[in-house]
XYZ file of C-alpha atoms in Angstrom:
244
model
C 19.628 4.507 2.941
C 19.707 0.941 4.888
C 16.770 -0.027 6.301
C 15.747 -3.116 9.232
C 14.215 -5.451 7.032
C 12.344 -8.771 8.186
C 12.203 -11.539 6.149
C 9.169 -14.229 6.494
C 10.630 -17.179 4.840
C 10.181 -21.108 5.482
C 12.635 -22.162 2.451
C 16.079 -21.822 4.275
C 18.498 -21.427 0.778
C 15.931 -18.876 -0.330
C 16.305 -17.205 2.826
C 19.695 -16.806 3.123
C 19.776 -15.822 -0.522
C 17.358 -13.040 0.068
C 19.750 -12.070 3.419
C 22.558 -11.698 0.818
C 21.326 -9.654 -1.506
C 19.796 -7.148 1.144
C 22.497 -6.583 3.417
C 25.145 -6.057 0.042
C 22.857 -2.897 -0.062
C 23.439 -2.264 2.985
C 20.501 -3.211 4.832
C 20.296 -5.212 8.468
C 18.086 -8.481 7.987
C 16.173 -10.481 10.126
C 15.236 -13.680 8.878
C 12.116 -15.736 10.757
C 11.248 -19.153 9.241
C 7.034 -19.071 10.552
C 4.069 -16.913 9.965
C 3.678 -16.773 13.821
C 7.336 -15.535 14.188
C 7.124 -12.776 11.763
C 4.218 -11.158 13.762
C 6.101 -11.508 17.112
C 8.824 -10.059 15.310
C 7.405 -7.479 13.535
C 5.618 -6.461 16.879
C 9.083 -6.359 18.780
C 11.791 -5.011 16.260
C 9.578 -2.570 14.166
C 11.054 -2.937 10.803
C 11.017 -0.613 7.852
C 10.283 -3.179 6.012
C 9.022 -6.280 5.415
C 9.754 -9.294 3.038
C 6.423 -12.097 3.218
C 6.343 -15.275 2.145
C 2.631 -16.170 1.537
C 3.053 -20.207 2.072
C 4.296 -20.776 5.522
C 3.836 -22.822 8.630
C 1.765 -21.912 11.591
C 0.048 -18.694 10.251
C 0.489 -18.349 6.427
C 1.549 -14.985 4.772
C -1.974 -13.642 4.086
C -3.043 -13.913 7.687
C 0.183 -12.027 8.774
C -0.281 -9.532 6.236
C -3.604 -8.928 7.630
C -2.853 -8.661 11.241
C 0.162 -6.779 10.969
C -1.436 -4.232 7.846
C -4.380 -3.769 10.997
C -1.302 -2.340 13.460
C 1.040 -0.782 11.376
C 2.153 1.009 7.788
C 4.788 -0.888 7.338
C 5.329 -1.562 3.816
C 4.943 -5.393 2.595
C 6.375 -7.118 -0.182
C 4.716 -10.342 -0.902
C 6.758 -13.727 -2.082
C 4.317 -15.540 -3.389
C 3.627 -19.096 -5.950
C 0.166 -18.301 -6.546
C 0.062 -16.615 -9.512
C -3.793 -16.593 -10.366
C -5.334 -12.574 -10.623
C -7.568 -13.426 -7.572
C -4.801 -14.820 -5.664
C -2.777 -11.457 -6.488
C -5.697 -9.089 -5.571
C -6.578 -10.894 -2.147
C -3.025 -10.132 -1.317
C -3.444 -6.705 -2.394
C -6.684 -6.149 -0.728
C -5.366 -7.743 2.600
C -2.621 -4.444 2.535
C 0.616 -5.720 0.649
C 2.289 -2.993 -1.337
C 3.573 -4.902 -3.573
C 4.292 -8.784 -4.925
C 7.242 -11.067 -6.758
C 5.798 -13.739 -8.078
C 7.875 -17.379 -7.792
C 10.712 -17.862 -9.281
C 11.554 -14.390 -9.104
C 14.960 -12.458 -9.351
C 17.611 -11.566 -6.621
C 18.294 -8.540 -8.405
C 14.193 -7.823 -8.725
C 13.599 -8.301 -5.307
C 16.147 -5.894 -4.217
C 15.060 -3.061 -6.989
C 11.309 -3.763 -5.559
C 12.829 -3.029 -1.785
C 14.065 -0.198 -2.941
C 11.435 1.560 -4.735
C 9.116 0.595 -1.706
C 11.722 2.069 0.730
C 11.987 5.300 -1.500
C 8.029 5.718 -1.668
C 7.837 5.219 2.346
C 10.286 7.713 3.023
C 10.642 11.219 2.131
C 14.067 12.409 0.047
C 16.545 14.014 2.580
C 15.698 17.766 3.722
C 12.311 17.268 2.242
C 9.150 17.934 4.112
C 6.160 15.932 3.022
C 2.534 18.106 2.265
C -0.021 17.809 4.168
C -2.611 17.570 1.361
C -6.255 18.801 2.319
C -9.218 18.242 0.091
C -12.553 19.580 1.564
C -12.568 17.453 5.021
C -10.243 15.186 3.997
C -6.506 15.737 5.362
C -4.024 13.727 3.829
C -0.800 13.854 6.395
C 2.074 12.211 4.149
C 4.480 12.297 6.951
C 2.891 10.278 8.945
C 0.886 8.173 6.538
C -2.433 9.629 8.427
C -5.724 10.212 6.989
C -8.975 12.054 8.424
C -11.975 12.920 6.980
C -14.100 15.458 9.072
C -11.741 14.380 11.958
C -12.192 11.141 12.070
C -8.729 8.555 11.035
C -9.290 6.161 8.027
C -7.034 3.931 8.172
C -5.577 2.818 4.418
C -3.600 0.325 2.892
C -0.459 1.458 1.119
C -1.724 1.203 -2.093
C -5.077 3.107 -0.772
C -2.984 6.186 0.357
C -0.704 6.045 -2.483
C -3.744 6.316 -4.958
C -5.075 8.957 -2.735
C -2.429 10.885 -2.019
C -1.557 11.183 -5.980
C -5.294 12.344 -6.501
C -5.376 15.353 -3.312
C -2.004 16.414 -4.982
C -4.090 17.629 -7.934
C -7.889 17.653 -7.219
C -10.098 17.977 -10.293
C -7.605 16.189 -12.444
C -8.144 13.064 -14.112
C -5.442 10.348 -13.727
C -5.688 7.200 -15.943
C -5.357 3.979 -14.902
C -2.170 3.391 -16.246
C -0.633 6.649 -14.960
C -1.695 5.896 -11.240
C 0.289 2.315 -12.458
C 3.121 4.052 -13.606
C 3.339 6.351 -10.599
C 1.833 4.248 -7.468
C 2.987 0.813 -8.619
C 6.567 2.085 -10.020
C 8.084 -0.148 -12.661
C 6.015 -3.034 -12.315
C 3.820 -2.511 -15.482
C 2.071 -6.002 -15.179
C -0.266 -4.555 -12.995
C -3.966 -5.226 -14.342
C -5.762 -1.940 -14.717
C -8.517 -4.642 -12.169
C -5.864 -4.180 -9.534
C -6.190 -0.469 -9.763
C -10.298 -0.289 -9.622
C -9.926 -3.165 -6.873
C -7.709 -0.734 -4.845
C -10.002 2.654 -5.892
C -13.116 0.120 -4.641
C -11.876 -0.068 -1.234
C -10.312 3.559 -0.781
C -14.088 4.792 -1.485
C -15.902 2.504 0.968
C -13.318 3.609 3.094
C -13.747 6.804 2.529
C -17.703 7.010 2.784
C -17.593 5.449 6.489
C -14.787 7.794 7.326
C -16.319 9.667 9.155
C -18.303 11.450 6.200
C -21.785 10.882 5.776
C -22.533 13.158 2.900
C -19.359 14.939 3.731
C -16.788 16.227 1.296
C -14.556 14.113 -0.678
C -15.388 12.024 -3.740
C -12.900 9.601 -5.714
C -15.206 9.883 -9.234
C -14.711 7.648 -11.977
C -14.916 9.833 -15.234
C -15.782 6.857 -17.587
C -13.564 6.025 -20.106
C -10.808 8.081 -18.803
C -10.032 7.417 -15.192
C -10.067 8.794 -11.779
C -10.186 12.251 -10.486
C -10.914 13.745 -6.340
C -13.745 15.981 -6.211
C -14.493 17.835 -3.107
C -18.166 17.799 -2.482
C -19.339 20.688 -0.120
C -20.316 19.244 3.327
C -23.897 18.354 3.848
C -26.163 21.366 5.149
C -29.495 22.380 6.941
C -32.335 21.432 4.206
C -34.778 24.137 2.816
C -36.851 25.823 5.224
C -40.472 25.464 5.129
C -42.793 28.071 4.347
C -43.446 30.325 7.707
C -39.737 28.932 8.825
C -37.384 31.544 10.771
C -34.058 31.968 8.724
């Protein structure tokens, strides 16, 4: 299904090669040149997705990534020459779905739009679940979480990982399946990425709105990840002489 895609890119031939290959799939393209730019942009136009170069003028890719992740789950797919694990998992951490790293291929980056495009939107007639796990409700719609009523707002990585745990609570998922199935075909993930991204969804989770409250991402060593509901905090034991 086209999409309005915005591409953050200073390079100008790897811009227009990145327009190419997106609109042959049909897709309308905005192309902005500055980190600045792309949030104005991205505030105005409202894209379904968006294409981030992480080394540009004014306000580099990171920044924008963070500001924009803070207003919006619009899916990001980071462009970036940095190819250390640290640089990779501050990206991920800041709220980018996903990452090509430089030089990368046409044909890659359009297969990587795609499969985030197909995990942002439900297949036609389909009506997402709202998932509920104790207190948490998982709203895969609208890409909404609460726990005891209260929003927690995730990355798209967080919610993915989530979202694949409420769907069977009490089962454990290995690292590499929560690969396979959150991060599609990209199988260089590092299993790190994956506790990185569990890390935050749980301190996320625990200041949702919680405190002592129901849901529990536990790590069943040696194995993987599984979401326990915990029953919600209640009145401690009475004293002796205490009215029931």
């Amino acid at each position: 299904m086209p999409a309005r895609i915005l591409v953050a890119e200073d390079d100008v031939k790897q811009a227009q090669l990145i327009r190419i290959y997106l609109e042959r799939e049909g897709h309308d393209v905005q192309v902005v040149a500055d980190g600045r730019s792309a949030i104005d942009r991205a505030r105005a136009s409202r894209p379904d997705l968006l294409v981030l170069d992480v080394m540009m003028p004014h306000v580099d890719g990171l920044d924008v990534c963070r500001v924009l992740r803070a207003e919006s789950r619009v899916p990001i797919l980071l462009l970036t020459a940095r190819s250390t694990e640290e640089d990779l998992l501050l990206g991920l951490d800041l709220g980018a779905d996903d990452y090509l790293t430089k030089p990368y291929s046409p044909r890659e980056l359009t297969a990587r739009v795609r499969a985030l495009l197909r995990r942002a939107r439900p297949a036609e007639g389909e009506r997402p679940p709202v998932l509920t796990v104790g207190d948490l409700v998982i709203d895969t719609a609208r890409f909404e979480v609460t726990a005891a009523g209260a929003p927690v707002p995730l990355t798209g990585k967080e919610f993915a990982i989530l979202a694949l745990l409420a769907a069977e609570p009490g089962r454990v998922f290995t690292r590499a399946q929560i690969i396979d199935r959150v991060f599609g075909f990209d199988q260089q993930v590092l299993e790190r990425t994956v506790d990185a991204h569990v890390m935050n969804l749980r301190r996320k989770l625990d200041g949702g709105g919680g405190r002592g409250g129901t849901r529990h991402v536990e790590t069943v060593y040696g194995r993987g990840y599984r979401l326990t509901p915990r029953p919600a905090a209640g009145p401690g034991p009475r004293t002796a002489g205490e009215a029931p």
